[in-house]
Coordinates of C-alpha atoms in Angstrom, one line a residue:
Chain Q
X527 CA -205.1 32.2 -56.8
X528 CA -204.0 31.5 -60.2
X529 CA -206.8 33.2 -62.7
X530 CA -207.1 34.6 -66.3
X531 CA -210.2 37.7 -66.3
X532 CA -211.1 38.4 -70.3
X533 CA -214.1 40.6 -69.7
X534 CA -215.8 41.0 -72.8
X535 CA -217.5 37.7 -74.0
X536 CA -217.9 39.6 -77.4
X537 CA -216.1 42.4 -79.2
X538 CA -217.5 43.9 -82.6
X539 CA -215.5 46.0 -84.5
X540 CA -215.5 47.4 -88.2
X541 CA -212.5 46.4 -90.7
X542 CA -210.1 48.7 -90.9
X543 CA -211.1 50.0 -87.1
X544 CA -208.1 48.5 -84.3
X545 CA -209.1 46.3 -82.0
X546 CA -207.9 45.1 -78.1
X547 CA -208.7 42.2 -76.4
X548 CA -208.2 42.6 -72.9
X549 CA -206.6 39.7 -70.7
X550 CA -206.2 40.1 -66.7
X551 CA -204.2 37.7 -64.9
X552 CA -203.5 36.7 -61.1
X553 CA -200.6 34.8 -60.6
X554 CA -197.6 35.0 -58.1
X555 CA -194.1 35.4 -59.4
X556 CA -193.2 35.8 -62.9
X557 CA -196.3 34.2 -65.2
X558 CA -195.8 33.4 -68.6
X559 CA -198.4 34.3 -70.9
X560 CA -200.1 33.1 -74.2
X561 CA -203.3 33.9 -76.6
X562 CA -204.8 31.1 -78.5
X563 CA -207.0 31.5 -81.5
X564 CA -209.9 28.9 -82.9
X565 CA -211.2 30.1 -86.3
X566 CA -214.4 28.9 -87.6
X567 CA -214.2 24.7 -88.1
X568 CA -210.5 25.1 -87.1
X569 CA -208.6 23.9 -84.3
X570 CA -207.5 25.6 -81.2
X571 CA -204.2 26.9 -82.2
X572 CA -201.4 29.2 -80.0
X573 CA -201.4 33.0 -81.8
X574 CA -198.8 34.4 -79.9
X575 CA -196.2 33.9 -76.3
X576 CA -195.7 36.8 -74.4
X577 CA -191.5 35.8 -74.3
X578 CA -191.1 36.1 -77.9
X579 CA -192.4 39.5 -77.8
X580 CA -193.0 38.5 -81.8
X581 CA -196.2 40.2 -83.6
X582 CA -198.5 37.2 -85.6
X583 CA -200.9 38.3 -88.3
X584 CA -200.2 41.7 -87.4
X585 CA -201.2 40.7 -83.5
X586 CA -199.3 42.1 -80.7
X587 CA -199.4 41.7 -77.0
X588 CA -197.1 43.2 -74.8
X589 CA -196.7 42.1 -70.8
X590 CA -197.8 44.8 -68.2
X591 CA -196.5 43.2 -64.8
X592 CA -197.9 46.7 -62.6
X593 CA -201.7 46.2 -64.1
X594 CA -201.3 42.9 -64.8
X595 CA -202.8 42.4 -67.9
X596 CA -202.0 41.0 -71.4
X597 CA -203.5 42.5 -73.7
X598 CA -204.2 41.5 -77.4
X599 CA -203.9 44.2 -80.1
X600 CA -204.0 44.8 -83.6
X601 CA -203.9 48.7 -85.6
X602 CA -206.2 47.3 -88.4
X603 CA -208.5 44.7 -88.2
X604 CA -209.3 42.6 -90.8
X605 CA -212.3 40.2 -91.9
X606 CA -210.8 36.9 -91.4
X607 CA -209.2 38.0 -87.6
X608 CA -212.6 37.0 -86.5
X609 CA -212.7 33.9 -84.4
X610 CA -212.5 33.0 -80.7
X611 CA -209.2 34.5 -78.4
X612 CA -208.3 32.9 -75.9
X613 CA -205.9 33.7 -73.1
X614 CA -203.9 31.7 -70.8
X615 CA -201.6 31.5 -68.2
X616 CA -199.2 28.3 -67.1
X617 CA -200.1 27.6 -64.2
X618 CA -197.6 26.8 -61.1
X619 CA -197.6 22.8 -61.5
X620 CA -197.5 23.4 -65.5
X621 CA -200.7 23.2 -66.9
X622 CA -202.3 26.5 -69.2
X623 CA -205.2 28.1 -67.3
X624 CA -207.4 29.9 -69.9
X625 CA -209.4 32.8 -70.0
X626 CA -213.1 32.3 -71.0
X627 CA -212.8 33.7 -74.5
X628 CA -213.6 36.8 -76.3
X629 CA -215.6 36.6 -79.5
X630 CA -213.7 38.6 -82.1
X631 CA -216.5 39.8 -85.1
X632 CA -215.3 42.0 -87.6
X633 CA -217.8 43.8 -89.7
X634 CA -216.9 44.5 -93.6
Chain A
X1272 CA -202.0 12.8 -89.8
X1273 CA -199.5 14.0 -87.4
X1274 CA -201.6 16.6 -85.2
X1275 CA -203.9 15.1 -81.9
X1276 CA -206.4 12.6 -82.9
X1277 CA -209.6 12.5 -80.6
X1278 CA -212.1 9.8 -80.9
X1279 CA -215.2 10.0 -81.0
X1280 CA -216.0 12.9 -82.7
X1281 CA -219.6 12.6 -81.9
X1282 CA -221.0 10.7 -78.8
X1283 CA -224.7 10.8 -77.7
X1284 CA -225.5 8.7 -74.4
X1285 CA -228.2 8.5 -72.0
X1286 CA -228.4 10.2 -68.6
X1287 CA -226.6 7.0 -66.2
X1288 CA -224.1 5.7 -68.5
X1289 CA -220.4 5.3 -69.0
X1290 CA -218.8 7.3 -71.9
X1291 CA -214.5 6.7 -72.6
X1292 CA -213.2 8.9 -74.8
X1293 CA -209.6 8.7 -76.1
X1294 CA -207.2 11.0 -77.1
X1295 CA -203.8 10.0 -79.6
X1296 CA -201.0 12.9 -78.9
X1297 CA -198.7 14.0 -81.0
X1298 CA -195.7 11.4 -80.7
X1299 CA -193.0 12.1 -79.0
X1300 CA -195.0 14.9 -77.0
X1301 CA -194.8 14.1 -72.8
X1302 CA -197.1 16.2 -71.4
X1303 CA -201.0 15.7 -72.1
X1304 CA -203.7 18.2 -71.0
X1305 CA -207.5 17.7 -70.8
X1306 CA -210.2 20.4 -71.0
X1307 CA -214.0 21.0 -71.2
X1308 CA -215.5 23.6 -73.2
X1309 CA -219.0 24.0 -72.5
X1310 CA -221.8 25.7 -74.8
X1311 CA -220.6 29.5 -74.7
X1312 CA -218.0 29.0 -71.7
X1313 CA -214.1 28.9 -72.0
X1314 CA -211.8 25.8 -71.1
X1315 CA -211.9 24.6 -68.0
X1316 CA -209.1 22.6 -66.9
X1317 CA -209.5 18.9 -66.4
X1318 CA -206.4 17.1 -65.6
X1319 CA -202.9 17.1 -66.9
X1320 CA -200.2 14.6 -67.7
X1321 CA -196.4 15.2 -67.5
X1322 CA -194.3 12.3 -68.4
X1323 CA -193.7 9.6 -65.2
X1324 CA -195.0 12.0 -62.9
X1325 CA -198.1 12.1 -61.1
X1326 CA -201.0 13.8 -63.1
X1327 CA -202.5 16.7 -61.8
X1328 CA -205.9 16.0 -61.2
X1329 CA -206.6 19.1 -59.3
X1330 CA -209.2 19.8 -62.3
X1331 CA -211.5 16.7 -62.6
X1332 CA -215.1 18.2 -61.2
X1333 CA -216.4 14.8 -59.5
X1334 CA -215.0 11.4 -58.5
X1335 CA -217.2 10.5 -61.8
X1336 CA -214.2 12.0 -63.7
X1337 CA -211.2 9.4 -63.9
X1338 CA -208.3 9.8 -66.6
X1339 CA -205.3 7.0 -67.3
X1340 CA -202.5 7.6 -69.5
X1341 CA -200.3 4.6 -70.9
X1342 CA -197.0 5.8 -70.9
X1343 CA -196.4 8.5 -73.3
X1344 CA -198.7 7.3 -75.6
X1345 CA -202.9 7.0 -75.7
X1346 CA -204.7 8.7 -72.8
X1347 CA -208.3 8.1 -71.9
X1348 CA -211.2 10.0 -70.1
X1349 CA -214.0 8.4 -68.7
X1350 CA -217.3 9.7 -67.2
X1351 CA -218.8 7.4 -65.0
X1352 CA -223.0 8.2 -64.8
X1353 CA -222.9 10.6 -66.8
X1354 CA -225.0 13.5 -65.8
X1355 CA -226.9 16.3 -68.3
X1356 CA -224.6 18.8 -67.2
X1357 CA -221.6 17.0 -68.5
X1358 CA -222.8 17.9 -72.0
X1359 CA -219.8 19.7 -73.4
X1360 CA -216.9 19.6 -75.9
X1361 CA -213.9 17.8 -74.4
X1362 CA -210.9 19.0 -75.8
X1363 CA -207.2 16.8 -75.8
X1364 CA -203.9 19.0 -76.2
X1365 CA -200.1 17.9 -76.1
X1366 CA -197.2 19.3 -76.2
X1367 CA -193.1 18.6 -76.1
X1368 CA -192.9 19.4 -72.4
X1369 CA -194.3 21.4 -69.5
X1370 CA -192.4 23.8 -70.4
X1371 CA -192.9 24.1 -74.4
X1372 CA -195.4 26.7 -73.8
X1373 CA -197.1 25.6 -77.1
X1374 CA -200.1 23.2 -76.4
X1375 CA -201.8 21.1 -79.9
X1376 CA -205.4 20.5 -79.8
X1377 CA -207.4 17.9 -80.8
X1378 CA -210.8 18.5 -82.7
X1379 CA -212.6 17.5 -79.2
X1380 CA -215.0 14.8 -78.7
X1381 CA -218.7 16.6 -78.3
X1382 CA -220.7 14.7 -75.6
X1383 CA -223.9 15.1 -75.2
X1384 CA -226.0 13.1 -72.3
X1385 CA -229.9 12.8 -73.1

């Protein structure tokens, strides 16, 4: 089965305190990963691909094929990361399968 | 604008009837996805277009769920007696290709069924 686990629904942290947002996946073969952000009245928008290996708004999330998980971290959170993260997987006949979110609220 | 238009923003029906809602990609973009996102859930796949081929449908909860795309252009969703539990945000993205990786989202069309 091709599924993406987020277990928390919600994740309150303090500014300035880091913060992970934990993404399991089940997929067979090599899966290509992604988290997705929607900020308050903004639209859903791609944060970050696991193949670019690139670090967004001080976001990074690195591939770990032996637990398989995707996790989303960040040293220093700041006010305005809070927002909705999504994760998702591309599915075998190419569509993204997502995760069911993980409310990010960061505390002044 | 140039991002994924969804229309209508808003749409309030009663428990029975039909609701269409349509979806403008971003041009040139072949492959259109549609999700639900209901209140406090994630997205929930609907059904996916990839150029000529055949959509995956594997998505669509009930035979009351239908989607047609023309060409690359305009798809539309339609909910055929509509039921209280279809109350949800449905959400359009496209992207350059199956494999782009990077999906744009419309602002979704909220439907709520009295």
């Amino acid at each position: 089965a091709q599924r993406v686990t987020q277990p928390e629904k919600l994740l309150s942290v303090f500014k300035g305190a880091p913060v992970e947002l934990k993404c399991n996946y089940s997929y067979s073969g090599s899966p290509e990963l992604f988290w997705y952000v929607q900020y308050s009245r903004q639209r859903l928008q791609l944060l970050l691909r696991h193949i670019s290996r690139e670090s967004i708004k001080g976001f990074t999330a690195d591939l770990n094929k032996g637990e398989t998980s995707f996790h989303l971290k960040k040293p220093f959170a700041q006010e305005e990361d809070s927002a909705m993260y999504y994760c998702a997987l591309r599915g075998s006949q190419g569509n993204l399968i997502f995760g069911k979110g993980t409310k990010l609220s960061v505390k002044p | 604008g140039a991002g994924v238009s969804q229309s209508p923003s808003n749409k309030v029906t009663e428990k029975g009837k039909d609701v269409e809602l349509r979806c403008d990609p971003i041009s040139g973009h072949t492959a259109l996805y549609w999700y639900r996102q209901r209140l406090g859930q994630g997205l929930e796949f609907l059904i996916y277009f990839q150029g000529n081929s055949a959509p995956d449908k594997s998505g669509l909860p009930s035979d009351r769920f239908s989607a047609e795309r023309t060409g690359e252009s305009v798809s539309t969703l339609t909910i055929q007696r509509t039921q209280q539990e279809d109350s949800a945000v449905y959400l359009c993205a496209s992207s350059l290709g199956s494999g782009a990786g990077e999906l744009f989202f419309g602002e979704g069309s909220r439907l709520t069924v009295l």
